[in-house]
CSV table of N, CA and C in Angstrom, one decimal:
chain,number,residue,atom,x,y,z
A,1,MET,N,95.5,100.2,90.4
A,1,MET,CA,96.5,100.8,89.4
A,1,MET,C,96.9,102.2,89.7
A,2,THR,N,97.9,102.6,89.0
A,2,THR,CA,98.4,104.0,89.2
A,2,THR,C,98.5,104.7,87.8
A,3,ASP,N,98.6,106.1,88.0
A,3,ASP,CA,98.8,106.9,86.8
A,3,ASP,C,100.2,106.8,86.3
A,4,ILE,N,101.1,106.4,87.1
A,4,ILE,CA,102.5,106.3,86.7
A,4,ILE,C,102.8,105.2,85.8
A,5,PRO,N,103.4,105.4,84.6
A,5,PRO,CA,103.6,104.3,83.7
A,5,PRO,C,104.7,103.3,84.3
A,6,LEU,N,104.4,102.0,84.0
A,6,LEU,CA,105.2,100.9,84.7
A,6,LEU,C,106.6,100.7,84.0
A,7,ALA,N,106.7,100.9,82.7
A,7,ALA,CA,108.0,100.7,82.0
A,7,ALA,C,109.1,101.5,82.6
A,8,PRO,N,108.9,102.8,82.7
A,8,PRO,CA,110.0,103.6,83.4
A,8,PRO,C,110.3,103.2,84.8
A,9,CYS,N,109.3,102.8,85.5
A,9,CYS,CA,109.5,102.3,86.9
A,9,CYS,C,110.4,101.1,86.9
A,10,GLU,N,110.2,100.2,86.0
A,10,GLU,CA,111.1,99.0,86.0
A,10,GLU,C,112.5,99.5,85.6
A,11,LYS,N,112.6,100.4,84.7
A,11,LYS,CA,113.9,100.9,84.2
A,11,LYS,C,114.7,101.5,85.4
A,12,ILE,N,114.0,102.3,86.2
A,12,ILE,CA,114.6,103.0,87.4
A,12,ILE,C,115.1,102.0,88.4
A,13,LEU,N,114.3,100.9,88.6
A,13,LEU,CA,114.7,99.9,89.6
A,13,LEU,C,116.0,99.2,89.1
A,14,ARG,N,116.0,98.9,87.8
A,14,ARG,CA,117.2,98.2,87.2
A,14,ARG,C,118.4,99.1,87.3
A,15,ARG,N,118.2,100.4,87.0
A,15,ARG,CA,119.3,101.3,87.0
A,15,ARG,C,119.9,101.5,88.4
A,16,ASN,N,119.1,101.2,89.4
A,16,ASN,CA,119.5,101.4,90.8
A,16,ASN,C,119.9,100.1,91.5
A,17,GLY,N,120.2,99.1,90.7
A,17,GLY,CA,120.8,97.9,91.3
A,17,GLY,C,120.0,96.6,91.3
A,18,ALA,N,118.8,96.6,90.8
A,18,ALA,CA,117.9,95.4,90.8
A,18,ALA,C,118.2,94.6,89.5
A,19,PRO,N,118.8,93.5,89.6
A,19,PRO,CA,119.0,92.7,88.4
A,19,PRO,C,117.6,92.3,87.8
A,20,ARG,N,116.7,91.9,88.6
A,20,ARG,CA,115.3,91.5,88.1
A,20,ARG,C,114.3,92.1,89.1
A,21,VAL,N,113.1,92.3,88.6
A,21,VAL,CA,112.0,92.8,89.4
A,21,VAL,C,110.7,92.0,89.0
A,22,SER,N,110.0,91.6,90.0
A,22,SER,CA,108.7,90.9,89.7
A,22,SER,C,107.7,91.9,89.2
A,23,ALA,N,106.7,91.4,88.5
A,23,ALA,CA,105.7,92.3,87.9
A,23,ALA,C,105.0,93.0,89.1
A,24,GLU,N,104.7,92.3,90.1
A,24,GLU,CA,104.0,92.9,91.3
A,24,GLU,C,104.9,93.9,92.0
A,25,GLY,N,106.2,93.6,92.0
A,25,GLY,CA,107.2,94.6,92.5
A,25,GLY,C,107.2,95.9,91.8
A,26,VAL,N,107.1,95.8,90.5
A,26,VAL,CA,107.1,97.1,89.7
A,26,VAL,C,105.8,97.9,90.0
A,27,ARG,N,104.7,97.2,90.1
A,27,ARG,CA,103.4,97.8,90.4
A,27,ARG,C,103.4,98.5,91.8
A,28,GLU,N,104.0,97.8,92.7
A,28,GLU,CA,104.1,98.3,94.1
A,28,GLU,C,105.0,99.6,94.1
A,29,PHE,N,106.1,99.5,93.3
A,29,PHE,CA,107.0,100.7,93.3
A,29,PHE,C,106.2,101.9,92.7
A,30,ALA,N,105.4,101.7,91.7
A,30,ALA,CA,104.7,102.8,91.1
A,30,ALA,C,103.7,103.3,92.1
A,31,LEU,N,103.0,102.4,92.9
A,31,LEU,CA,102.1,102.9,93.9
A,31,LEU,C,102.8,103.7,95.0
A,32,VAL,N,104.0,103.2,95.4
A,32,VAL,CA,104.8,103.9,96.4
A,32,VAL,C,105.2,105.3,95.9
A,33,LEU,N,105.6,105.4,94.6
A,33,LEU,CA,106.0,106.7,94.1
A,33,LEU,C,104.8,107.6,94.0
A,34,GLU,N,103.7,107.1,93.6
A,34,GLU,CA,102.5,107.9,93.6
A,34,GLU,C,102.2,108.6,94.9
A,35,GLY,N,102.3,107.7,96.0
A,35,GLY,CA,102.0,108.2,97.3
A,35,GLY,C,103.0,109.3,97.8
A,36,VAL,N,104.3,109.0,97.6
A,36,VAL,CA,105.4,109.9,98.0
A,36,VAL,C,105.3,111.2,97.2
A,37,THR,N,105.0,111.1,96.0
A,37,THR,CA,104.9,112.3,95.1
A,37,THR,C,103.7,113.2,95.6
A,38,ALA,N,102.6,112.6,95.9
A,38,ALA,CA,101.4,113.4,96.4
A,38,ALA,C,101.7,114.0,97.7
A,39,ASP,N,102.4,113.3,98.6
A,39,ASP,CA,102.8,113.8,99.9
A,39,ASP,C,103.6,115.0,99.8
A,40,ILE,N,104.7,114.9,99.0
A,40,ILE,CA,105.6,116.1,98.8
A,40,ILE,C,104.9,117.3,98.2
A,41,ALA,N,104.0,117.0,97.2
A,41,ALA,CA,103.3,118.1,96.5
A,41,ALA,C,102.3,118.8,97.5
A,42,LYS,N,101.6,118.0,98.3
A,42,LYS,CA,100.7,118.6,99.3
A,42,LYS,C,101.5,119.4,100.3
A,43,GLU,N,102.6,118.9,100.8
A,43,GLU,CA,103.3,119.7,101.8
A,43,GLU,C,103.9,121.0,101.2
A,44,ALA,N,104.3,120.9,100.0
A,44,ALA,CA,104.8,122.1,99.3
A,44,ALA,C,103.7,123.2,99.2
A,45,ALA,N,102.5,122.7,98.8
A,45,ALA,CA,101.4,123.7,98.6
A,45,ALA,C,101.0,124.3,100.0
A,46,GLU,N,101.1,123.5,101.1
A,46,GLU,CA,100.8,124.0,102.4
A,46,GLU,C,101.8,125.0,102.8
A,47,LEU,N,103.1,124.7,102.5
A,47,LEU,CA,104.1,125.6,102.9
A,47,LEU,C,104.0,126.9,102.2
A,48,ALA,N,103.7,126.9,100.9
A,48,ALA,CA,103.5,128.2,100.2
A,48,ALA,C,102.3,129.0,100.9
A,49,GLN,N,101.2,128.3,101.2
A,49,GLN,CA,100.1,129.0,101.8
A,49,GLN,C,100.5,129.6,103.2
A,50,HIS,N,101.3,128.8,103.9
A,50,HIS,CA,101.7,129.2,105.2
A,50,HIS,C,102.6,130.4,105.1
A,51,ALA,N,103.3,130.6,104.0
A,51,ALA,CA,104.2,131.8,103.8
A,51,ALA,C,103.4,132.9,103.1
A,52,GLY,N,102.0,132.7,103.0
A,52,GLY,CA,101.2,133.8,102.5
A,52,GLY,C,101.2,134.0,101.0
A,53,ARG,N,101.6,132.9,100.3
A,53,ARG,CA,101.7,132.9,98.8
A,53,ARG,C,100.7,131.9,98.2
A,54,ASN,N,100.3,132.2,97.0
A,54,ASN,CA,99.5,131.3,96.2
A,54,ASN,C,100.4,130.5,95.3
A,55,THR,N,101.6,130.9,95.1
A,55,THR,CA,102.6,130.3,94.2
A,55,THR,C,103.6,129.4,94.9
A,56,VAL,N,103.7,128.2,94.5
A,56,VAL,CA,104.7,127.3,95.1
A,56,VAL,C,106.0,127.7,94.5
A,57,MET,N,107.0,127.9,95.4
A,57,MET,CA,108.3,128.3,94.9
A,57,MET,C,109.3,127.2,95.3
A,58,VAL,N,110.6,127.4,94.8
A,58,VAL,CA,111.6,126.4,95.1
A,58,VAL,C,111.8,126.1,96.5
A,59,GLU,N,111.7,127.2,97.4
A,59,GLU,CA,112.0,126.9,98.8
A,59,GLU,C,110.9,126.1,99.5
A,60,ASP,N,109.7,126.1,98.9
A,60,ASP,CA,108.6,125.3,99.5
A,60,ASP,C,108.9,123.8,99.2
A,61,VAL,N,109.3,123.6,97.9
A,61,VAL,CA,109.6,122.2,97.5
A,61,VAL,C,110.8,121.6,98.3
A,62,ARG,N,111.8,122.5,98.5
A,62,ARG,CA,113.0,122.0,99.3
A,62,ARG,C,112.6,121.7,100.7
A,63,LEU,N,111.8,122.6,101.4
A,63,LEU,CA,111.4,122.4,102.8
A,63,LEU,C,110.5,121.1,102.9
A,64,ALA,N,109.6,121.0,101.9
A,64,ALA,CA,108.7,119.8,101.9
A,64,ALA,C,109.5,118.5,101.8
A,65,ARG,N,110.6,118.5,101.0
A,65,ARG,CA,111.5,117.4,100.9
A,65,ARG,C,112.2,117.1,102.2
A,66,LYS,N,112.7,118.2,102.9
A,66,LYS,CA,113.4,118.1,104.1
A,66,LYS,C,112.5,117.6,105.2
A,67,ASN,N,111.3,118.0,105.2
A,67,ASN,CA,110.3,117.7,106.3
A,67,ASN,C,109.8,116.3,106.2
A,68,ARG,N,109.9,115.6,105.1
A,68,ARG,CA,109.3,114.3,104.9
A,68,ARG,C,109.9,113.2,105.8
A,69,LYS,N,109.0,112.4,106.2
A,69,LYS,CA,109.4,111.2,107.0
A,69,LYS,C,109.4,110.0,106.1
B,1,MET,N,119.2,119.5,84.9
B,1,MET,CA,117.9,119.0,84.4
B,1,MET,C,117.7,117.6,84.9
B,2,THR,N,116.5,117.1,84.6
B,2,THR,CA,116.1,115.8,85.1
B,2,THR,C,115.5,115.0,84.0
B,3,ASP,N,115.4,113.7,84.2
B,3,ASP,CA,114.8,112.8,83.2
B,3,ASP,C,113.2,112.8,83.3
B,4,ILE,N,112.8,113.3,84.4
B,4,ILE,CA,111.3,113.4,84.7
B,4,ILE,C,110.7,114.5,83.9
B,5,PRO,N,109.7,114.3,83.1
B,5,PRO,CA,109.0,115.3,82.4
B,5,PRO,C,108.3,116.4,83.3
B,6,LEU,N,108.4,117.6,82.9
B,6,LEU,CA,108.0,118.7,83.8
B,6,LEU,C,106.4,118.9,83.8
B,7,ALA,N,105.8,118.7,82.6
B,7,ALA,CA,104.4,118.9,82.6
B,7,ALA,C,103.6,118.1,83.6
B,8,PRO,N,103.8,116.8,83.7
B,8,PRO,CA,103.1,116.0,84.7
B,8,PRO,C,103.5,116.5,86.1
B,9,CYS,N,104.7,117.0,86.3
B,9,CYS,CA,105.1,117.4,87.7
B,9,CYS,C,104.2,118.6,88.1
B,10,GLU,N,104.0,119.5,87.1
B,10,GLU,CA,103.2,120.7,87.4
B,10,GLU,C,101.7,120.3,87.7
B,11,LYS,N,101.2,119.3,86.9
B,11,LYS,CA,99.9,118.8,87.1
B,11,LYS,C,99.7,118.2,88.5
B,12,ILE,N,100.7,117.4,88.9
B,12,ILE,CA,100.6,116.8,90.3
B,12,ILE,C,100.6,117.8,91.4
B,13,LEU,N,101.4,118.9,91.2
B,13,LEU,CA,101.4,119.9,92.2
B,13,LEU,C,100.1,120.6,92.3
B,14,ARG,N,99.5,120.9,91.1
B,14,ARG,CA,98.2,121.6,91.1
B,14,ARG,C,97.1,120.7,91.7
B,15,ARG,N,97.2,119.4,91.4
B,15,ARG,CA,96.2,118.5,91.9
B,15,ARG,C,96.2,118.3,93.4
B,16,ASN,N,97.4,118.7,94.0
B,16,ASN,CA,97.6,118.5,95.4
B,16,ASN,C,97.5,119.9,96.2
B,17,GLY,N,96.9,120.9,95.5
B,17,GLY,CA,96.6,122.1,96.3
B,17,GLY,C,97.4,123.3,96.0
B,18,ALA,N,98.2,123.3,95.0
B,18,ALA,CA,99.0,124.4,94.6
B,18,ALA,C,98.2,125.2,93.5
B,19,PRO,N,97.7,126.4,93.8
B,19,PRO,CA,97.0,127.2,92.7
B,19,PRO,C,98.0,127.5,91.6
B,20,ARG,N,99.2,127.9,92.0
B,20,ARG,CA,100.2,128.3,91.0
B,20,ARG,C,101.6,127.7,91.4
B,21,VAL,N,102.4,127.5,90.4
B,21,VAL,CA,103.8,127.0,90.7
B,21,VAL,C,104.8,127.8,89.9
B,22,SER,N,105.9,128.2,90.5
B,22,SER,CA,106.9,128.9,89.7
B,22,SER,C,107.6,127.9,88.8
B,23,ALA,N,108.2,128.4,87.7
B,23,ALA,CA,108.9,127.5,86.8
B,23,ALA,C,110.0,126.8,87.5
B,24,GLU,N,110.7,127.5,88.3
B,24,GLU,CA,111.8,127.0,89.1
B,24,GLU,C,111.3,125.9,90.1
B,25,GLY,N,110.1,126.2,90.7
B,25,GLY,CA,109.5,125.3,91.6
B,25,GLY,C,109.2,124.0,91.0
B,26,VAL,N,108.7,124.0,89.8
B,26,VAL,CA,108.4,122.7,89.0
B,26,VAL,C,109.7,121.9,88.8
B,27,ARG,N,110.7,122.6,88.4
B,27,ARG,CA,112.0,122.0,88.2
B,27,ARG,C,112.6,121.4,89.5
B,28,GLU,N,112.5,122.1,90.6
B,28,GLU,CA,112.9,121.6,91.8
B,28,GLU,C,112.1,120.4,92.3
B,29,PHE,N,110.8,120.4,92.0
B,29,PHE,CA,110.0,119.2,92.3
B,29,PHE,C,110.4,118.0,91.6
B,30,ALA,N,110.7,118.2,90.3
B,30,ALA,CA,111.2,117.1,89.4
B,30,ALA,C,112.5,116.5,90.0
B,31,LEU,N,113.4,117.4,90.4
B,31,LEU,CA,114.7,117.0,90.9
B,31,LEU,C,114.5,116.2,92.2
B,32,VAL,N,113.6,116.7,93.1
B,32,VAL,CA,113.3,116.0,94.4
B,32,VAL,C,112.8,114.6,94.1
B,33,LEU,N,111.8,114.5,93.1
B,33,LEU,CA,111.2,113.2,92.8
B,33,LEU,C,112.3,112.3,92.3
B,34,GLU,N,113.2,112.8,91.5
B,34,GLU,CA,114.3,112.0,90.9
B,34,GLU,C,115.1,111.4,92.0
B,35,GLY,N,115.5,112.2,93.0
B,35,GLY,CA,116.3,111.7,94.1
B,35,GLY,C,115.5,110.7,95.0
B,36,VAL,N,114.3,111.0,95.3
B,36,VAL,CA,113.5,110.1,96.2
B,36,VAL,C,113.3,108.8,95.5
B,37,THR,N,113.0,108.8,94.2
B,37,THR,CA,112.8,107.6,93.4
B,37,THR,C,114.0,106.7,93.4
B,38,ALA,N,115.2,107.3,93.2
B,38,ALA,CA,116.4,106.6,93.1
B,38,ALA,C,116.7,106.0,94.5
B,39,ASP,N,116.4,106.8,95.6
B,39,ASP,CA,116.7,106.3,97.0
B,39,ASP,C,115.9,105.0,97.3
B,40,ILE,N,114.6,105.1,96.9
B,40,ILE,CA,113.7,103.9,97.2
B,40,ILE,C,114.1,102.7,96.4
B,41,ALA,N,114.4,103.0,95.1
B,41,ALA,CA,114.8,101.9,94.2
B,41,ALA,C,116.1,101.2,94.7
B,42,LYS,N,117.1,102.0,95.1
B,42,LYS,CA,118.4,101.5,95.7
B,42,LYS,C,118.1,100.6,96.9
B,43,GLU,N,117.3,101.2,97.8
B,43,GLU,CA,117.0,100.5,99.0
B,43,GLU,C,116.3,99.1,98.8
B,44,ALA,N,115.3,99.1,97.8
B,44,ALA,CA,114.6,97.9,97.5
B,44,ALA,C,115.6,96.9,96.9
B,45,ALA,N,116.5,97.3,96.0
B,45,ALA,CA,117.5,96.4,95.5
B,45,ALA,C,118.4,95.8,96.5
B,46,GLU,N,118.8,96.6,97.5
B,46,GLU,CA,119.6,96.1,98.6
B,46,GLU,C,118.9,95.1,99.5
B,47,LEU,N,117.6,95.4,99.7
B,47,LEU,CA,116.8,94.5,100.6
B,47,LEU,C,116.6,93.2,99.9
B,48,ALA,N,116.4,93.2,98.6
B,48,ALA,CA,116.3,91.9,97.9
B,48,ALA,C,117.6,91.1,98.0
B,49,GLN,N,118.7,91.7,97.8
B,49,GLN,CA,120.0,91.1,97.9
B,49,GLN,C,120.2,90.6,99.3
B,50,HIS,N,119.8,91.4,100.3
B,50,HIS,CA,119.9,91.0,101.7
B,50,HIS,C,119.1,89.7,102.0
B,51,ALA,N,118.0,89.6,101.3
B,51,ALA,CA,117.2,88.4,101.5
B,51,ALA,C,117.6,87.2,100.6
B,52,GLY,N,118.8,87.4,99.9
B,52,GLY,CA,119.3,86.3,99.1
B,52,GLY,C,118.6,86.1,97.8
B,53,ARG,N,118.0,87.2,97.3
B,53,ARG,CA,117.3,87.1,96.0
B,53,ARG,C,117.9,88.1,95.0
B,54,ASN,N,117.8,87.7,93.7
B,54,ASN,CA,118.2,88.7,92.6
B,54,ASN,C,117.0,89.5,92.2
B,55,THR,N,115.8,89.0,92.5
B,55,THR,CA,114.6,89.6,92.1
B,55,THR,C,113.9,90.5,93.1
B,56,VAL,N,113.7,91.8,92.8
B,56,VAL,CA,113.0,92.7,93.7
B,56,VAL,C,111.5,92.3,93.8
B,57,MET,N,111.0,92.1,95.0
B,57,MET,CA,109.6,91.7,95.2
B,57,MET,C,108.8,92.8,95.9
B,58,VAL,N,107.5,92.6,95.9
B,58,VAL,CA,106.7,93.6,96.6
B,58,VAL,C,107.2,93.9,98.0
B,59,GLU,N,107.6,92.9,98.7
B,59,GLU,CA,108.0,93.2,100.1
B,59,GLU,C,109.2,94.0,100.2
B,60,ASP,N,110.1,93.9,99.3
B,60,ASP,CA,111.3,94.8,99.3
B,60,ASP,C,110.9,96.2,99.1
B,61,VAL,N,110.0,96.5,98.1
B,61,VAL,CA,109.6,97.9,97.9
B,61,VAL,C,108.8,98.4,99.1
B,62,ARG,N,108.0,97.6,99.7
B,62,ARG,CA,107.2,98.1,100.9
B,62,ARG,C,108.2,98.4,102.0
B,63,LEU,N,109.2,97.6,102.3
B,63,LEU,CA,110.1,97.8,103.4
B,63,LEU,C,111.0,99.0,103.1
B,64,ALA,N,111.4,99.2,101.8
B,64,ALA,CA,112.2,100.3,101.4
B,64,ALA,C,111.4,101.6,101.7
B,65,ARG,N,110.1,101.6,101.3
B,65,ARG,CA,109.2,102.8,101.6
B,65,ARG,C,109.1,103.1,103.1
B,66,LYS,N,109.0,102.0,103.9
B,66,LYS,CA,108.8,102.2,105.3
B,66,LYS,C,110.1,102.7,106.0
B,67,ASN,N,111.3,102.2,105.4
B,67,ASN,CA,112.5,102.6,106.0
B,67,ASN,C,113.0,104.0,105.7
B,68,ARG,N,112.4,104.6,104.7
B,68,ARG,CA,112.9,105.9,104.2
B,68,ARG,C,112.7,107.0,105.3
B,69,LYS,N,113.7,107.9,105.2
B,69,LYS,CA,113.6,109.1,106.1
B,69,LYS,C,113.2,110.3,105.2
């Protein structure tokens, strides 16, 4: 399971063009979001540290997003 | 602004190694998550359609995640 609530996940999928979503599909989407979210957060924290700061700033988040594969 | 609540965004950033986050940094993170989330959802919906289904399944979400840049 994930910390991300499933109801909004299903809403997001529908809003982006999915007429229907399987229960397993919603859970998988929540898991994927959890992973992606953590990856971007980690990268932003590393980028702040790399720039000699303890505080994550807008530019760290933007670069983390840009660097993601 | 974004639909994603900011308090959990800040929590996720801290949990992933950010000692502190600027208010703007938290908002930017929420915006990035909103974009990434919509991108993956759109791709999953397209993949389901491509496979001749109306229902998004686990495999659509997994492939959408894998295909992302």
